[in-house]
Amino acid sequence: MHLSSDCMKLDELGNLRRTHLSTEVSSKLAGKEVVVMGRVGDVRDLGGIKFFILSDISGSIQVTAPKAKVGKKLLAKIDGLTQESAVAVRGKVVAAKQAPRGVEVFPSEIRVLNLASVPLPLDPRGRVKANLDTRLDARALDLRRSESLAIFKIRHQALQTARNYFMSRGFIEVNTPKIVATATESGAALFPISYFEREAFLSQSPQLYKEVLTGCFERVFEVGPIFRAEEHDTPRHLNEAISIDIEVAYAAAEDVMKILEDLIVEVFSDVKRKCAEELKPLNHKLEVPKKPFLRVTYDEALKKLERAGVKVPWGEDLPTPAEKKLGELVDGAYFVVDWPMILKPFYTMPKKDTPKLSEAFDLMHKGLELASGGTRIHQEELLVKQLKQKRLNPQGFESHLQNFRAGLPPHAGFGLGLDRLTMVLTGADNIREVVLFPRDRTRITP
RNA sequence: GCCCUGGUGGUGUAGACCGGUCUAACAUGUAGGCCUGUCGAGCCUACGCCUCGGGUUCAAAUCCCGGCCAGGGCGCCA
């Protein structure tokens, strides 16, 4: 019932189309008619003259309505506007020194395409801060804030740079299934789903698929979601994340570490150069790491930590406080290499001379793990041995193992967390800030 | 799951330690009014809040217990 009366107030978009983005309206167009569309910002009514700011994805433009020059119907329409409503304005461009950008539009027609209700759950202009939880509940509105917008433009740039990087180096972009039949890796927590009459799982990583694809495409990369059913509750873990995964034939750990190094430096440089405007509202100074990144062995890391008063027994993973400590001891981006085999998954290649250690690496940035990778096993016999050692049944991996009998080449690769990378690029201290609609232990909406 | 901290109008905060003076303050917002150059407009008026349940007390936003929720620290994270 409210709906019908509200709809009565609304205008149709009809055949009207935008001729200019708000920032394309310049004083050069003075005297010309333009059609701009966007969201209503501040409305200022001075009695004899009314102003409102119209914002679109490019920026904003002021719409000015002097009583003497604009009809009563239009003035009434401006009175009825609410913050964040969607409007179309047809009008004449006027150069004016007093206008915010030296140019404004005198309206001849205003169409209220959709009226925003009041009050909104948060202020998208950001004058009054809102808690992260409140913002995530109204995420699409929150994304109109300049800080949020800046974060996702930077994320977009990182993704674009990464894609360009791989494509210019002969990588083929692939999409592997996210619905998988078995829990392929150890006792890792996977989300079970119902797949017709069978149980299936959400993929935890494209690992096995990308390895197999090196046998045909040689160099592959994938940008896609990974799902982990771990009950973690931290500012750097989500249950759905985006991973940039690569796998390269005829390569070993050091080769893909160089690729990763190059990629990181290129992404940081691009963001620093092309997203200077976006970094400003985030108040973030981006430091481009220098190549080559420091290689710290697992053993060296333990020694450094012990000297700093943090004891980690050999053969154990670095607990969070140890990771953070190491991040203080070794600044910027660095690799931790030569991990004990027991800490790495079954497909990890052992070091030839010291088989207790692996050819696996982690890329760290100030204590935060951004990527992990290494040389993979390509010989079936060794892989079966490792499966058994991890107490996995090789029979469950038959469809995977058959590829190794078809002459799968030696290969190496890594998985890089796009969300964590974006955290570092934007200075965000909570991973939820850099994900449009984050999925964590308690949140599955919006 | 554990530990710490918190929950006050639509939003963000103050008040709490030391119960009464709280008929709950400030900002933003919203509604109305004045104003023909505002630009985080200004001025005037109004509207709207103590997380839920229990307890202590003459008296609870304030103290105690529990629930729920959130933030941080861990754990978990092949």
XYZ file of C-alpha atoms (C1' of nucleotides) in Angstrom:
524
model
C 0.000 0.000 0.000
C 2.875 2.281 0.777
C 4.447 0.904 -2.347
C 1.838 2.223 -4.718
C 1.869 5.733 -3.270
C 5.671 5.792 -3.253
C 5.811 4.546 -6.813
C 3.508 7.369 -7.810
C 6.230 9.815 -6.826
C 8.864 8.115 -8.928
C 9.708 9.007 -12.496
C 10.523 6.582 -15.283
C 13.984 6.362 -16.766
C 12.231 5.965 -20.118
C 14.381 6.857 -23.084
C 16.481 9.329 -21.158
C 20.170 8.410 -21.193
C 23.249 9.852 -19.577
C 25.261 12.055 -21.922
C 28.103 12.797 -19.494
C 29.616 11.492 -16.313
C 29.617 14.131 -13.589
C 33.328 14.889 -13.923
C 33.033 15.144 -17.701
C 30.886 18.215 -17.203
C 33.400 21.038 -17.529
C 33.174 24.759 -18.186
C 34.092 23.973 -21.808
C 30.536 22.696 -22.166
C 29.037 25.993 -20.940
C 25.690 26.690 -22.583
C 25.301 23.057 -23.737
C 22.604 20.733 -22.504
C 23.683 17.604 -20.669
C 22.020 14.684 -18.954
C 23.708 13.457 -15.780
C 22.592 10.654 -13.517
C 23.658 9.674 -10.061
C 23.025 9.737 -6.340
C 21.851 12.751 -4.372
C 24.420 14.112 -1.925
C 23.960 17.258 0.109
C 20.843 19.310 -0.578
C 21.224 22.944 0.457
C 18.173 25.152 0.423
C 18.896 28.856 0.832
C 15.352 29.916 0.142
C 15.868 31.843 -3.035
C 18.312 29.334 -4.443
C 18.656 25.591 -3.970
C 21.690 23.395 -4.543
C 22.263 19.692 -4.532
C 25.272 17.550 -5.261
C 24.898 14.720 -7.724
C 27.487 11.944 -7.383
C 28.272 9.135 -9.759
C 31.154 6.694 -10.099
C 33.414 9.375 -11.545
C 32.870 12.077 -8.923
C 30.285 14.813 -8.496
C 28.663 17.893 -10.001
C 26.547 20.600 -8.415
C 23.000 21.154 -9.574
C 21.891 24.745 -8.960
C 18.311 25.983 -9.006
C 17.724 29.741 -8.535
C 14.080 30.450 -7.765
C 13.867 33.098 -10.454
C 15.046 30.810 -13.239
C 13.598 27.430 -12.348
C 9.957 26.431 -12.334
C 7.947 25.684 -9.184
C 7.553 22.026 -10.088
C 11.302 21.509 -10.261
C 11.836 23.359 -6.977
C 9.262 21.138 -5.303
C 11.057 18.112 -6.695
C 14.307 19.232 -5.128
C 12.496 19.698 -1.803
C 11.368 16.086 -1.987
C 14.845 14.668 -2.562
C 16.461 12.452 0.047
C 20.136 11.584 0.479
C 21.335 8.773 -1.789
C 18.263 8.786 -4.015
C 18.856 7.995 -7.688
C 18.142 10.918 -9.990
C 18.539 12.006 -13.581
C 19.055 15.676 -14.355
C 18.763 17.321 -17.735
C 20.056 20.838 -17.750
C 22.284 23.563 -19.029
C 25.959 23.707 -18.150
C 26.917 27.001 -16.521
C 30.433 28.107 -15.681
C 30.411 29.680 -12.225
C 33.335 30.694 -10.051
C 31.309 30.009 -6.899
C 30.521 26.422 -7.872
C 32.602 23.662 -6.238
C 34.304 22.701 -9.493
C 33.786 26.012 -11.261
C 30.914 24.512 -13.187
C 27.335 23.562 -12.422
C 24.097 22.485 -14.061
C 20.891 24.514 -14.127
C 18.155 21.874 -14.333
C 15.353 21.898 -16.873
C 14.167 18.436 -15.896
C 14.700 16.252 -12.837
C 13.630 12.645 -12.751
C 13.517 10.961 -9.364
C 14.289 7.393 -10.400
C 14.297 5.940 -6.920
C 13.840 7.557 -3.557
C 16.138 6.452 -0.722
C 14.379 6.013 2.602
C 15.415 7.879 5.736
C 17.194 7.286 7.928
C 19.693 5.044 6.173
C 21.514 2.480 8.316
C 24.755 4.424 7.934
C 26.130 7.616 6.461
C 27.836 6.838 3.158
C 29.567 10.218 3.180
C 31.488 8.965 6.189
C 30.980 12.028 8.366
C 29.826 9.804 11.166
C 31.911 6.649 11.466
C 30.153 3.317 11.696
C 31.386 0.043 13.161
C 32.574 -2.641 10.758
C 29.705 -4.918 11.740
C 27.125 -2.211 11.054
C 28.815 -1.458 7.745
C 28.873 -5.078 6.649
C 25.172 -5.413 7.426
C 24.560 -2.588 4.926
C 27.527 -3.419 2.739
C 26.259 -2.177 -0.631
C 25.583 1.200 0.964
C 28.927 1.119 2.779
C 30.636 0.575 -0.566
C 29.565 4.082 -1.584
C 32.004 5.487 0.984
C 35.140 6.844 -0.608
C 37.392 4.638 1.554
C 35.553 1.477 0.568
C 35.525 2.509 -3.059
C 39.268 3.177 -2.902
C 39.961 -0.275 -1.476
C 38.099 -2.021 -4.265
C 39.689 0.083 -6.980
C 43.074 -0.943 -5.606
C 41.985 -4.568 -5.447
C 40.852 -4.299 -9.042
C 44.216 -2.838 -10.056
C 46.087 -5.658 -8.284
C 44.006 -8.219 -10.123
C 44.497 -6.509 -13.456
C 48.250 -6.268 -12.994
C 48.430 -9.930 -12.004
C 46.405 -11.043 -15.029
C 48.528 -8.928 -17.373
C 51.653 -10.307 -15.789
C 50.684 -13.936 -16.331
C 49.173 -13.462 -19.766
C 52.237 -11.685 -21.083
C 54.323 -14.633 -19.943
C 52.487 -17.407 -21.687
C 50.209 -18.500 -18.878
C 46.761 -19.818 -19.724
C 43.943 -18.780 -17.397
C 41.906 -21.767 -16.250
C 38.819 -22.471 -14.192
C 38.833 -25.657 -12.178
C 35.798 -27.163 -10.417
C 34.772 -25.840 -7.044
C 32.577 -28.839 -6.346
C 34.790 -31.824 -5.638
C 34.083 -35.463 -4.868
C 36.477 -36.240 -2.075
C 38.382 -34.632 0.706
C 41.580 -34.709 -1.286
C 44.002 -33.342 1.243
C 44.614 -34.830 4.681
C 42.030 -34.316 7.364
C 41.477 -30.724 6.334
C 38.114 -29.208 7.085
C 35.927 -29.013 3.992
C 32.362 -27.843 3.615
C 30.175 -30.822 2.741
C 27.358 -30.171 0.300
C 24.559 -32.291 -1.039
C 25.161 -33.276 -4.667
C 22.093 -35.166 -5.846
C 22.278 -38.584 -4.197
C 25.897 -38.141 -3.133
C 27.921 -36.043 -0.763
C 30.373 -33.601 -2.293
C 32.574 -30.804 -0.977
C 33.484 -27.220 -1.737
C 37.018 -27.082 -3.060
C 39.714 -26.103 -0.629
C 42.270 -25.357 -3.329
C 42.765 -25.941 -7.069
C 46.033 -27.707 -6.224
C 45.533 -31.119 -7.776
C 43.827 -29.781 -10.910
C 46.421 -27.161 -11.672
C 49.226 -29.686 -11.237
C 47.600 -32.013 -13.703
C 47.065 -29.167 -16.167
C 50.814 -28.518 -16.393
C 50.928 -31.748 -18.433
C 48.936 -30.096 -21.214
C 49.071 -26.297 -20.825
C 52.503 -26.110 -19.127
C 51.832 -22.735 -17.473
C 48.454 -22.104 -15.897
C 46.927 -19.628 -13.507
C 43.580 -19.372 -11.849
C 41.850 -16.695 -9.834
C 39.091 -18.287 -7.846
C 37.458 -18.977 -4.520
C 38.789 -21.408 -1.959
C 36.620 -22.680 0.867
C 37.843 -23.691 4.291
C 35.575 -24.984 7.002
C 37.898 -23.984 9.819
C 36.322 -22.250 12.786
C 38.854 -19.488 12.830
C 37.918 -16.117 14.172
C 40.662 -13.613 13.389
C 41.048 -10.381 11.386
C 42.961 -12.278 8.653
C 40.953 -15.458 8.014
C 37.754 -16.023 6.099
C 35.924 -19.198 5.194
C 35.702 -18.124 1.574
C 38.749 -16.424 0.091
C 40.082 -15.651 -3.357
C 43.322 -17.318 -4.354
C 45.640 -16.512 -7.224
C 47.084 -19.916 -8.064
C 49.753 -20.781 -10.602
C 51.521 -23.950 -11.648
C 54.487 -24.169 -14.024
C 55.912 -27.184 -15.881
C 59.660 -27.865 -16.002
C 60.220 -25.651 -12.995
C 61.242 -25.876 -9.354
C 60.562 -23.792 -6.253
C 63.175 -21.131 -6.964
C 61.705 -20.490 -10.439
C 58.234 -19.748 -9.126
C 59.662 -17.743 -6.244
C 61.212 -15.443 -8.834
C 57.863 -15.194 -10.611
C 56.158 -14.398 -7.315
C 58.768 -11.782 -6.440
C 58.389 -10.115 -9.822
C 54.624 -10.213 -9.542
C 54.579 -8.691 -6.058
C 56.921 -5.869 -7.066
C 54.895 -5.189 -10.195
C 51.593 -5.133 -8.315
C 52.955 -2.846 -5.589
C 54.501 -0.496 -8.171
C 51.348 -0.348 -10.287
C 49.140 0.334 -7.304
C 51.509 2.982 -6.000
C 51.649 4.702 -9.374
C 48.125 4.264 -10.723
C 46.162 4.364 -7.476
C 47.753 7.390 -5.804
C 44.303 9.004 -5.591
C 42.874 5.930 -3.898
C 45.731 5.583 -1.416
C 45.147 9.136 -0.154
C 41.784 8.640 1.592
C 43.173 5.403 3.046
C 46.092 7.327 4.491
C 48.376 4.504 3.459
C 51.987 4.841 2.397
C 52.854 1.925 0.184
C 56.437 0.711 0.176
C 57.458 -1.352 -2.832
C 59.578 -4.299 -1.617
C 63.057 -4.662 -3.103
C 64.153 -7.689 -5.099
C 65.433 -10.201 -4.298
C 63.353 -10.890 -1.207
C 65.273 -12.318 1.689
C 65.226 -16.142 1.913
C 65.094 -17.252 5.527
C 65.286 -20.987 6.168
C 62.958 -22.541 8.699
C 65.992 -23.376 10.869
C 67.272 -19.798 10.694
C 63.823 -18.523 11.589
C 63.748 -20.694 14.708
C 67.198 -19.423 15.715
C 66.218 -15.789 15.179
C 63.083 -16.332 17.204
C 64.915 -18.061 20.025
C 67.362 -15.172 20.250
C 64.336 -12.872 20.511
C 62.945 -14.995 23.323
C 60.325 -16.954 21.342
C 60.925 -20.704 21.449
C 59.363 -22.923 18.799
C 60.219 -26.646 18.884
C 61.640 -27.966 15.599
C 59.009 -29.552 13.441
C 56.187 -27.310 14.613
C 54.462 -24.639 12.598
C 55.100 -21.044 13.630
C 52.308 -19.939 15.971
C 50.777 -16.526 15.302
C 52.870 -14.642 17.895
C 56.047 -16.206 16.404
C 55.013 -15.189 12.881
C 54.444 -11.648 14.107
C 57.768 -11.601 15.923
C 59.596 -12.799 12.837
C 57.855 -10.044 10.904
C 59.460 -7.531 13.272
C 62.890 -9.146 12.972
C 62.784 -9.334 9.164
C 61.149 -6.287 7.650
C 59.084 -6.123 4.462
C 58.570 -9.117 2.188
C 60.540 -12.324 2.711
C 60.422 -16.030 2.023
C 60.594 -18.733 4.648
C 62.107 -21.788 2.919
C 63.205 -25.359 3.699
C 60.176 -26.266 5.774
C 60.124 -29.668 7.507
C 58.276 -32.206 5.344
C 55.912 -33.069 8.206
C 54.465 -29.556 8.068
C 53.731 -29.606 4.340
C 51.125 -31.441 2.275
C 51.694 -34.802 0.590
C 52.417 -33.418 -2.876
C 55.399 -31.410 -1.597
C 58.806 -32.405 -2.997
C 61.384 -33.390 -0.369
C 64.854 -31.890 -0.673
C 67.162 -34.279 -2.414
C 70.062 -34.247 0.061
C 68.006 -33.649 3.219
C 64.656 -35.439 2.765
C 63.437 -34.267 6.181
C 63.152 -30.837 4.618
C 60.933 -29.802 1.733
C 61.248 -27.627 -1.336
C 58.366 -25.529 -0.027
C 58.232 -21.828 0.725
C 55.947 -19.268 2.324
C 55.892 -15.640 1.248
C 55.513 -13.408 4.267
C 54.910 -9.683 4.527
C 55.431 -8.120 7.948
C 54.365 -11.303 9.690
C 51.384 -11.999 7.445
C 51.454 -15.058 5.194
C 50.590 -13.980 1.663
C 51.455 -17.066 -0.367
C 52.819 -20.566 -0.133
C 54.187 -22.870 -2.774
C 57.039 -25.061 -3.839
C 58.241 -27.854 -6.029
C 55.682 -30.653 -6.349
C 56.234 -34.371 -6.644
C 55.839 -35.605 -10.227
C 56.809 -39.268 -9.757
C 53.928 -41.591 -8.894
C 56.018 -43.867 -6.696
C 57.181 -41.040 -4.467
C 53.721 -39.503 -4.337
C 52.166 -42.795 -3.224
C 54.828 -43.079 -0.550
C 54.027 -39.594 0.709
C 50.300 -40.270 0.665
C 50.831 -43.300 2.860
C 53.083 -41.349 5.176
C 50.277 -38.795 5.626
C 47.929 -41.731 6.274
C 45.928 -41.127 3.145
C 44.632 -43.954 0.999
C 46.199 -43.891 -2.488
C 43.116 -45.678 -3.862
C 41.087 -42.569 -3.184
C 43.468 -40.661 -5.454
C 43.329 -43.074 -8.409
C 41.891 -40.532 -10.853
C 44.625 -38.095 -9.851
C 47.436 -40.664 -9.956
C 46.661 -41.793 -13.510
C 48.012 -38.470 -14.752
C 51.387 -39.242 -13.286
C 51.528 -42.391 -15.394
C 50.993 -40.214 -18.464
C 54.352 -38.520 -17.994
C 53.473 -35.467 -15.949
C 56.439 -33.086 -16.149
C 58.317 -31.776 -13.111
C 56.458 -28.706 -11.893
C 56.178 -26.048 -9.220
C 53.672 -23.389 -8.250
C 52.132 -21.248 -5.569
C 48.878 -19.969 -4.198
C 48.659 -16.281 -3.360
C 45.845 -14.889 -1.233
C 44.285 -11.965 -3.089
C 42.447 -10.743 -0.025
C 45.553 -10.676 2.135
C 47.493 -9.048 -0.679
C 44.830 -6.349 -0.805
C 45.114 -5.876 2.962
C 48.810 -5.110 2.553
C 48.190 -2.855 -0.451
C 45.507 -0.814 1.295
C 46.742 -0.947 4.882
C 43.514 -2.593 6.033
C 43.804 -4.275 9.404
C 40.789 -6.517 8.956
C 40.384 -8.807 5.939
C 36.640 -8.109 5.926
C 37.423 -4.561 4.798
C 38.828 -5.776 1.488
C 36.170 -8.379 0.630
C 32.853 -7.229 -0.805
C 30.678 -9.693 1.066
C 32.863 -11.586 3.531
C 32.051 -15.061 4.767
C 33.240 -15.805 8.274
C 32.319 -18.093 11.155
C 29.095 -16.222 11.847
C 28.305 -14.217 8.724
C 26.677 -15.558 5.577
C 24.577 -12.471 4.752
C 24.495 -10.186 2.914
C 36.308 -23.228 21.757
C 39.330 -20.053 25.513
C 40.905 -15.046 27.466
C 40.214 -9.632 27.534
C 37.116 -5.429 26.385
C 32.578 -3.525 25.109
C 26.863 -3.066 23.882
C 23.432 4.275 25.281
C 18.423 7.703 19.440
C 19.066 5.612 12.336
C 24.743 6.299 12.889
C 29.120 7.405 16.054
C 30.372 8.820 20.958
C 30.071 11.083 26.498
C 27.957 9.607 31.195
C 29.530 4.194 34.494
C 35.291 3.846 38.158
C 32.456 6.554 43.086
C 24.066 4.295 42.359
C 20.158 9.592 43.545
C 21.717 16.029 40.918
C 19.972 11.516 34.083
C 13.505 14.684 33.250
C 20.401 11.012 29.874
C 24.646 15.051 26.928
C 27.308 15.978 22.112
C 27.826 15.296 16.857
C 25.453 13.650 12.602
C 20.475 12.739 10.845
C 15.247 13.766 10.121
C 10.865 17.350 10.114
C 9.488 22.514 10.069
C 11.063 27.786 9.770
C 14.564 32.141 8.020
C 17.964 33.296 4.157
C 19.601 34.180 -3.903
C 26.016 31.470 -3.973
C 25.916 27.391 -0.621
C 30.127 24.021 -0.906
C 30.946 19.070 5.977
C 26.503 26.137 4.788
C 24.670 29.077 9.023
C 20.847 30.276 12.646
C 16.005 28.938 15.327
C 12.413 25.037 16.826
C 11.058 20.036 17.170
C 11.814 14.433 16.882
C 14.415 10.156 18.370
C 18.375 6.128 22.696
C 20.206 3.283 28.092
C 21.288 -5.087 24.402
C 17.992 -9.014 26.836
C 16.731 -11.782 31.442
C 17.432 -12.087 36.597
C 19.501 -10.099 41.274
C 21.193 -6.302 45.124
C 19.011 -1.545 46.834
C 14.477 3.085 49.451
C 16.712 4.095 44.490
C 20.220 0.991 38.718
C 22.245 3.506 32.127
C 25.726 3.050 36.421
C 26.884 -2.526 41.013
C 26.439 -8.327 40.667
C 25.086 -13.033 37.808
C 23.601 -15.223 33.203
C 22.258 -15.037 27.856
C 22.910 -12.933 23.088
C 25.909 -9.912 19.930
C 30.411 -7.328 18.561
C 35.806 -5.902 18.599
C 40.744 -7.500 19.956
C 44.224 -11.489 21.568
C 44.839 -16.830 20.961
C 43.616 -21.569 19.188
C 42.367 -23.909 14.607
C 44.259 -22.708 9.663
C 46.839 -29.805 4.422
